[in-house]
Amino acid sequence: MTIERKIREHLHEEAETMECPPAISKRIEQSYSHYLQRKRSEITMKKRLIGGIVAAAILIPTAAFAAPVVIDMLTRAPMTSEQVKLDEAGKATLEKLYRAIPETKSFEIINASYLGDPNDSTKKVQLSIVLQEKGGTGKKITLHTNGITDEIQDLTQENWEPKEKPLITLPDQEIKGKVDQLIDKLYGNIKDYEVAMEQMDNPNQKTFILNYTKKGSEGEGYQVFVQGNRISLAPVDFEPSNNGVEGYFSLNGKPDYTADYFLNDEKLFALLKMSPTELKEELAKGKTVVEIAASKNISKQQVIDVIAKTQAEGQLQDGKNKVTISDDLLKQMMKAVEPKVIHVIEHKTETEWK
């Protein structure tokens, strides 16, 4: 998944009846877009399936809203701590955590849930586990694990530094040292990686992004966000972009990257019989993707289905580990992302995003 796919145009719905305020969504969209305009290069990011850490999620001073990962739009089923310990992926996750950070053996599982195939309760797509020091006020660890491959997709470590001197108040090199130590404990061989550290544009709260790339690799690495007293870490794959077109839409005369991760779709280009450049040129004339498709006798639903399927498959597959996806689960995922696809394909450049 490219770096655009980590940009989410709306904030995550924390519950089925709760919607993120449009003002916050707009603020995140503009802030991350501005950041990307400075950071874009010939390198893009392919990221494994994630459950919690997305760049936009930490651009606001509260954790109450998180950017929406398609998979999180499905209903989560709660798990007890006993169920986690008996589950194959849950047990593997805890064993990895305990080996890396032995003190977490005494932590309590305060929350756990899973996403899975509605027709096969044994096939859990993703597990989420939250552990905390006994007492409920101290150190905390949140993990999201692929329920099929047992891979830890992301981890958030909170409150490892005293409240009177939180992580973000430390000198930059000390912050980097803390992150290096965490990666080394979890994955090892931190000396094999090069790191670029930069403070992000965020007037509300100081935030750092650290990109680790393995020396001599095609792009294997980690991406880390540091904010407040929290480190959020996920393995990533950096790869050269095979699509030189970006900013399909513009806003106030500048590229708007929020739709790129939907429209940079080879199957969409094949359906429209257009190159990425040709699609961008047509969009620049004020047309919508739906209108462009209609001119070629392609229905709106055909466009929706192509993009939604790509998005659903990308969220369910885990990096290089290809897994079997049931038709029912794929359809459920496609249905979940469909409203967002419609929003993009009906949008016209230089108009306000809803």
CSV table of C-alpha atoms in Angstrom, one decimal, residues 61-218:
chain,number,residue,atom,x,y,z
A,61,PRO,CA,-4.2,16.6,20.2
A,62,THR,CA,-6.7,13.9,21.3
A,63,ALA,CA,-6.8,10.1,20.6
A,64,ALA,CA,-10.6,10.2,20.6
A,65,PHE,CA,-10.5,10.2,16.8
A,66,ALA,CA,-8.4,8.0,14.5
A,67,ALA,CA,-8.1,7.9,10.8
A,68,PRO,CA,-10.2,5.1,9.3
A,69,VAL,CA,-8.7,1.9,8.2
A,70,VAL,CA,-11.1,0.1,6.0
A,71,ILE,CA,-10.9,-3.1,8.1
A,72,ASP,CA,-11.9,-1.2,11.3
A,73,MET,CA,-15.2,-0.3,9.7
A,74,LEU,CA,-16.3,-3.9,10.4
A,75,THR,CA,-17.8,-4.9,13.7
A,76,ARG,CA,-15.3,-6.1,16.3
A,77,ALA,CA,-16.0,-9.0,18.6
A,78,PRO,CA,-14.7,-8.7,22.1
A,79,MET,CA,-12.4,-11.3,23.6
A,80,THR,CA,-11.6,-12.1,27.2
A,81,SER,CA,-8.0,-12.4,28.4
A,82,GLU,CA,-8.5,-16.2,28.7
A,83,GLN,CA,-9.7,-16.3,25.0
A,84,VAL,CA,-6.6,-14.3,23.9
A,85,LYS,CA,-4.3,-16.7,25.7
A,86,LEU,CA,-5.9,-19.8,24.1
A,87,ASP,CA,-6.1,-18.3,20.6
A,88,GLU,CA,-3.2,-19.3,18.4
A,89,ALA,CA,-2.4,-15.9,17.1
A,90,GLY,CA,-3.1,-14.3,20.5
A,91,LYS,CA,-0.8,-16.7,22.2
A,92,ALA,CA,2.0,-16.1,19.6
A,93,THR,CA,1.6,-12.4,20.0
A,94,LEU,CA,1.9,-12.5,23.7
A,95,GLU,CA,5.0,-14.8,23.5
A,96,LYS,CA,6.7,-12.3,21.2
A,97,LEU,CA,5.9,-9.4,23.4
A,98,TYR,CA,7.0,-11.2,26.6
A,99,ARG,CA,10.4,-12.1,25.0
A,100,ALA,CA,10.9,-8.6,23.8
A,101,ILE,CA,9.8,-6.8,27.0
A,102,PRO,CA,9.8,-9.2,29.9
A,103,GLU,CA,8.2,-6.8,32.3
A,104,THR,CA,5.0,-7.0,30.3
A,105,LYS,CA,4.4,-10.5,31.7
A,106,SER,CA,3.0,-8.9,34.8
A,107,PHE,CA,0.7,-6.6,32.8
A,108,GLU,CA,-3.1,-7.2,32.7
A,109,ILE,CA,-5.0,-7.6,29.4
A,110,ILE,CA,-7.5,-4.8,29.8
A,111,ASN,CA,-9.1,-4.9,26.4
A,112,ALA,CA,-9.1,-7.3,23.4
A,113,SER,CA,-11.1,-7.9,20.3
A,114,TYR,CA,-10.9,-9.5,16.8
A,115,LEU,CA,-12.1,-9.0,13.3
A,116,GLY,CA,-13.0,-12.1,11.4
A,117,ASP,CA,-14.9,-13.9,8.7
A,118,PRO,CA,-18.6,-13.8,9.7
A,119,ASN,CA,-19.0,-17.4,8.4
A,120,ASP,CA,-15.9,-18.8,10.0
A,121,SER,CA,-15.2,-17.8,13.6
A,122,THR,CA,-11.8,-19.6,13.5
A,123,LYS,CA,-10.5,-17.3,10.8
A,124,LYS,CA,-9.6,-14.1,12.6
A,125,VAL,CA,-8.4,-11.4,10.3
A,126,GLN,CA,-7.0,-9.3,13.0
A,127,LEU,CA,-6.5,-9.3,16.8
A,128,SER,CA,-6.2,-6.2,19.0
A,129,ILE,CA,-4.8,-6.6,22.5
A,130,VAL,CA,-4.2,-3.9,25.1
A,131,LEU,CA,-2.1,-4.6,28.1
A,132,GLN,CA,-1.4,-2.3,31.1
A,133,GLU,CA,0.4,-2.3,34.4
A,134,LYS,CA,-1.7,-3.5,37.2
A,135,GLY,CA,-3.5,-0.5,38.7
A,136,GLY,CA,-4.6,0.9,35.4
A,137,THR,CA,-2.6,4.1,35.4
A,138,GLY,CA,0.9,3.1,34.3
A,139,LYS,CA,2.7,1.7,31.3
A,140,LYS,CA,0.5,0.5,28.5
A,141,ILE,CA,1.0,-1.5,25.3
A,142,THR,CA,-1.4,-1.8,22.4
A,143,LEU,CA,-0.9,-4.4,19.6
A,144,HIS,CA,-2.6,-5.3,16.4
A,145,THR,CA,-1.7,-8.7,15.0
A,146,ASN,CA,-2.6,-10.4,11.7
A,147,GLY,CA,-4.8,-13.3,12.9
A,148,ILE,CA,-3.7,-15.5,10.0
A,149,THR,CA,0.1,-14.9,9.8
A,150,ASP,CA,0.6,-14.0,13.5
A,151,GLU,CA,2.6,-10.9,12.4
A,152,ILE,CA,2.5,-7.9,14.8
A,153,GLN,CA,1.3,-5.2,12.4
A,154,ASP,CA,1.7,-2.3,14.8
A,155,LEU,CA,2.5,-1.5,18.4
A,156,THR,CA,1.9,1.5,20.5
A,157,GLN,CA,3.9,2.0,23.8
A,158,GLU,CA,2.5,4.6,26.2
A,159,ASN,CA,3.6,6.1,29.5
A,160,TRP,CA,7.1,4.5,29.6
A,161,GLU,CA,8.5,7.9,30.8
A,162,PRO,CA,7.4,9.7,34.0
A,163,LYS,CA,4.4,12.1,33.6
A,164,GLU,CA,6.5,15.0,34.8
A,165,LYS,CA,9.0,14.4,32.0
A,166,PRO,CA,7.2,12.8,29.1
A,167,LEU,CA,8.9,11.4,26.1
A,168,ILE,CA,8.4,14.3,23.8
A,169,THR,CA,10.2,16.7,26.2
A,170,LEU,CA,13.5,14.8,25.9
A,171,PRO,CA,16.2,15.9,23.5
A,172,ASP,CA,15.8,14.6,19.9
A,173,GLN,CA,18.7,12.1,20.2
A,174,GLU,CA,17.3,10.7,23.4
A,175,ILE,CA,13.9,10.2,21.7
A,176,LYS,CA,15.6,8.4,18.8
A,177,GLY,CA,17.5,6.3,21.3
A,178,LYS,CA,14.2,5.2,23.0
A,179,VAL,CA,12.8,4.3,19.6
A,180,ASP,CA,15.9,2.4,18.6
A,181,GLN,CA,15.8,0.4,21.8
A,182,LEU,CA,12.1,-0.5,21.3
A,183,ILE,CA,12.7,-1.7,17.7
A,184,ASP,CA,15.8,-3.6,18.7
A,185,LYS,CA,13.9,-5.4,21.4
A,186,LEU,CA,11.0,-6.3,19.1
A,187,TYR,CA,12.8,-7.0,15.9
A,188,GLY,CA,16.6,-6.9,16.5
A,189,ASN,CA,19.5,-5.6,14.4
A,190,ILE,CA,18.7,-1.9,14.7
A,191,LYS,CA,22.3,-1.2,13.5
A,192,ASP,CA,21.3,-2.5,10.1
A,193,TYR,CA,18.9,0.4,9.6
A,194,GLU,CA,19.3,4.0,8.6
A,195,VAL,CA,16.8,6.5,10.0
A,196,ALA,CA,15.4,9.9,9.0
A,197,MET,CA,13.8,11.9,11.8
A,198,GLU,CA,11.7,15.0,11.3
A,199,GLN,CA,9.3,17.0,13.3
A,200,MET,CA,5.9,17.2,11.7
A,201,ASP,CA,3.9,20.4,11.2
A,202,ASN,CA,1.5,20.3,14.1
A,203,PRO,CA,1.0,23.5,16.1
A,204,ASN,CA,-1.2,21.7,18.6
A,205,GLN,CA,1.2,19.1,19.8
A,206,LYS,CA,4.9,18.3,19.1
A,207,THR,CA,5.1,15.2,16.9
A,208,PHE,CA,8.0,13.4,15.3
A,209,ILE,CA,8.0,10.9,12.4
A,210,LEU,CA,11.0,8.5,12.1
A,211,ASN,CA,11.4,6.4,9.0
A,212,TYR,CA,13.8,3.4,9.3
A,213,THR,CA,15.1,1.7,6.1
A,214,LYS,CA,17.2,-1.4,6.2
A,215,LYS,CA,20.6,-0.9,4.5
A,216,GLY,CA,21.0,-2.7,1.2
A,217,SER,CA,17.3,-3.7,1.1
A,218,GLU,CA,14.8,-2.7,-1.5
